[in-house]
Short mmCIF file of C-alpha atoms in Angstrom, two decimals:
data_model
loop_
_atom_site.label_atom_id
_atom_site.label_comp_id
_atom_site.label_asym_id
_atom_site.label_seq_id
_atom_site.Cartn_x
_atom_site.Cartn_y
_atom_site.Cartn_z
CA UNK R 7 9.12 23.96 16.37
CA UNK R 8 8.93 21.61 13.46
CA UNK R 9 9.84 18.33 13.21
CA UNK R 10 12.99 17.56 11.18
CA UNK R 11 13.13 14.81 8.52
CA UNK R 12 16.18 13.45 9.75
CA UNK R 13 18.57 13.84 12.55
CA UNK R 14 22.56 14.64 11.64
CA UNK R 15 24.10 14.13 15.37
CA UNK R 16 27.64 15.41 15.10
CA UNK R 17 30.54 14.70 17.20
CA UNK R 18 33.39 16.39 18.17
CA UNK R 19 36.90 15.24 17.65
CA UNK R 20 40.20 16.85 18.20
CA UNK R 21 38.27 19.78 19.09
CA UNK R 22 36.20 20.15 15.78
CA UNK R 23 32.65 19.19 15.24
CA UNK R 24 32.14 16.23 12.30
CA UNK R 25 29.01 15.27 10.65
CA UNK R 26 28.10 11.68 10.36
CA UNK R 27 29.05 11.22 6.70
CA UNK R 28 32.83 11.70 7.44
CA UNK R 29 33.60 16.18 6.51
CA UNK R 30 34.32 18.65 9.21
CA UNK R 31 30.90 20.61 10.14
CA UNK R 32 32.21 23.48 8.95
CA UNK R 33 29.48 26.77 9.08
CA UNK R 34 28.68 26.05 5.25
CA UNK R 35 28.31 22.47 6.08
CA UNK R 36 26.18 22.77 8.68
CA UNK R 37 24.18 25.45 6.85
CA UNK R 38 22.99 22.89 4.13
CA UNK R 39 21.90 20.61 6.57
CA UNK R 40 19.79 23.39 7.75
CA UNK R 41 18.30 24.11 4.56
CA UNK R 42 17.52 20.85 4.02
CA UNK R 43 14.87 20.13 6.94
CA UNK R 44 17.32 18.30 8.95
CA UNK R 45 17.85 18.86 13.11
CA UNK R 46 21.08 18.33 14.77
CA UNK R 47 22.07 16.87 17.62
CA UNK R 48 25.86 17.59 19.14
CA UNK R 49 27.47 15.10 21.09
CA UNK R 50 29.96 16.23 23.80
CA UNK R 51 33.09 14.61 24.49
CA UNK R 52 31.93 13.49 27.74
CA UNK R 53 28.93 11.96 26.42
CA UNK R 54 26.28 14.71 26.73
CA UNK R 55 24.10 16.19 23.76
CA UNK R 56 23.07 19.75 22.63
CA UNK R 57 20.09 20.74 20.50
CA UNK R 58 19.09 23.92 19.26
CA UNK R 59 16.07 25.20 17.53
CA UNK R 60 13.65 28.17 17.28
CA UNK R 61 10.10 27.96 18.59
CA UNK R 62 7.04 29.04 16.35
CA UNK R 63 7.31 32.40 18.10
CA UNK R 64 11.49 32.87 17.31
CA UNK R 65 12.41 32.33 20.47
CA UNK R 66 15.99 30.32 20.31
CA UNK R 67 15.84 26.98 22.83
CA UNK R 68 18.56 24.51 23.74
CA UNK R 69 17.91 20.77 24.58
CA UNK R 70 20.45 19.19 27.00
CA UNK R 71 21.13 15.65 27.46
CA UNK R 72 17.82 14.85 25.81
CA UNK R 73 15.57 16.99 28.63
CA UNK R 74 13.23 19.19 28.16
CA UNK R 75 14.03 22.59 25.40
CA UNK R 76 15.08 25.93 27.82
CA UNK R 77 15.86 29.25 26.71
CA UNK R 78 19.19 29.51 25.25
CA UNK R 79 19.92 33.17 26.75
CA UNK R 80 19.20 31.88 30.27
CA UNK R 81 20.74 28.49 29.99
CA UNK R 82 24.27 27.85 31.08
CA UNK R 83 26.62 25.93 28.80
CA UNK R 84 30.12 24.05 29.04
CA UNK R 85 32.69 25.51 26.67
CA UNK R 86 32.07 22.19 24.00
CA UNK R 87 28.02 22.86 24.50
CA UNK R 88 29.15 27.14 23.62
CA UNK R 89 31.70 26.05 21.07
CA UNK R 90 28.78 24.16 19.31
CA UNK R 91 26.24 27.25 19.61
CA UNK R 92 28.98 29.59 18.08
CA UNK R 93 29.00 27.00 15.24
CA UNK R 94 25.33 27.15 15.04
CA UNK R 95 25.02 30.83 14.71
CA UNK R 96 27.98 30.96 12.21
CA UNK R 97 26.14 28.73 10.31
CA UNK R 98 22.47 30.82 10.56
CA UNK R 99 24.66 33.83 8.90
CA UNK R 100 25.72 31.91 6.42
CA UNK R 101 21.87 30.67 5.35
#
């Protein structure tokens, strides 16, 4: 894993996520931000955090709550923590 230049932590409002600039993070959205070095953080509506990345050997890992990175396909997530993945991946396809 790299370290990013910069941190975007989105939130989620009204059911959407939103960068920290003010636009929905739509897939495009968050796509750039990809592209551009950058890590994201999502913050939950009841506080928590989700991170996502890919190790050196393409393995995809999830951060929760700022603990240590697990395996995304044996880590269980709450609907917002999914809802934020499904964002993620939309965004990978459109990179």
């Amino acid at each position: 894993m790299t370290e990013p230049l910069e941190v975007y932590a989105l939130v989620q409002r009204e059911g959407r996520w939103w960068l920290p600039y003010g636009p929905e993070a739509d897939a495009e959205a968050l796509a750039r931000v990809f592209n551009s070095d950058c890590s994201v953080v999502f913050l939950g509506p009841d506080g928590g955090s989700l991170a996502y990345d890919v190790t050196d050997e393409g393995e995809e890992v999830v951060r929760l709550d700022g603990g240590a990175w697990l395996p995304l396909t044996s880590t269980v997530l709450a609907p917002w923590q999914q809802q934020a993945i499904e964002l993620v991946m939309d965004a990978i396809d459109c990179m």
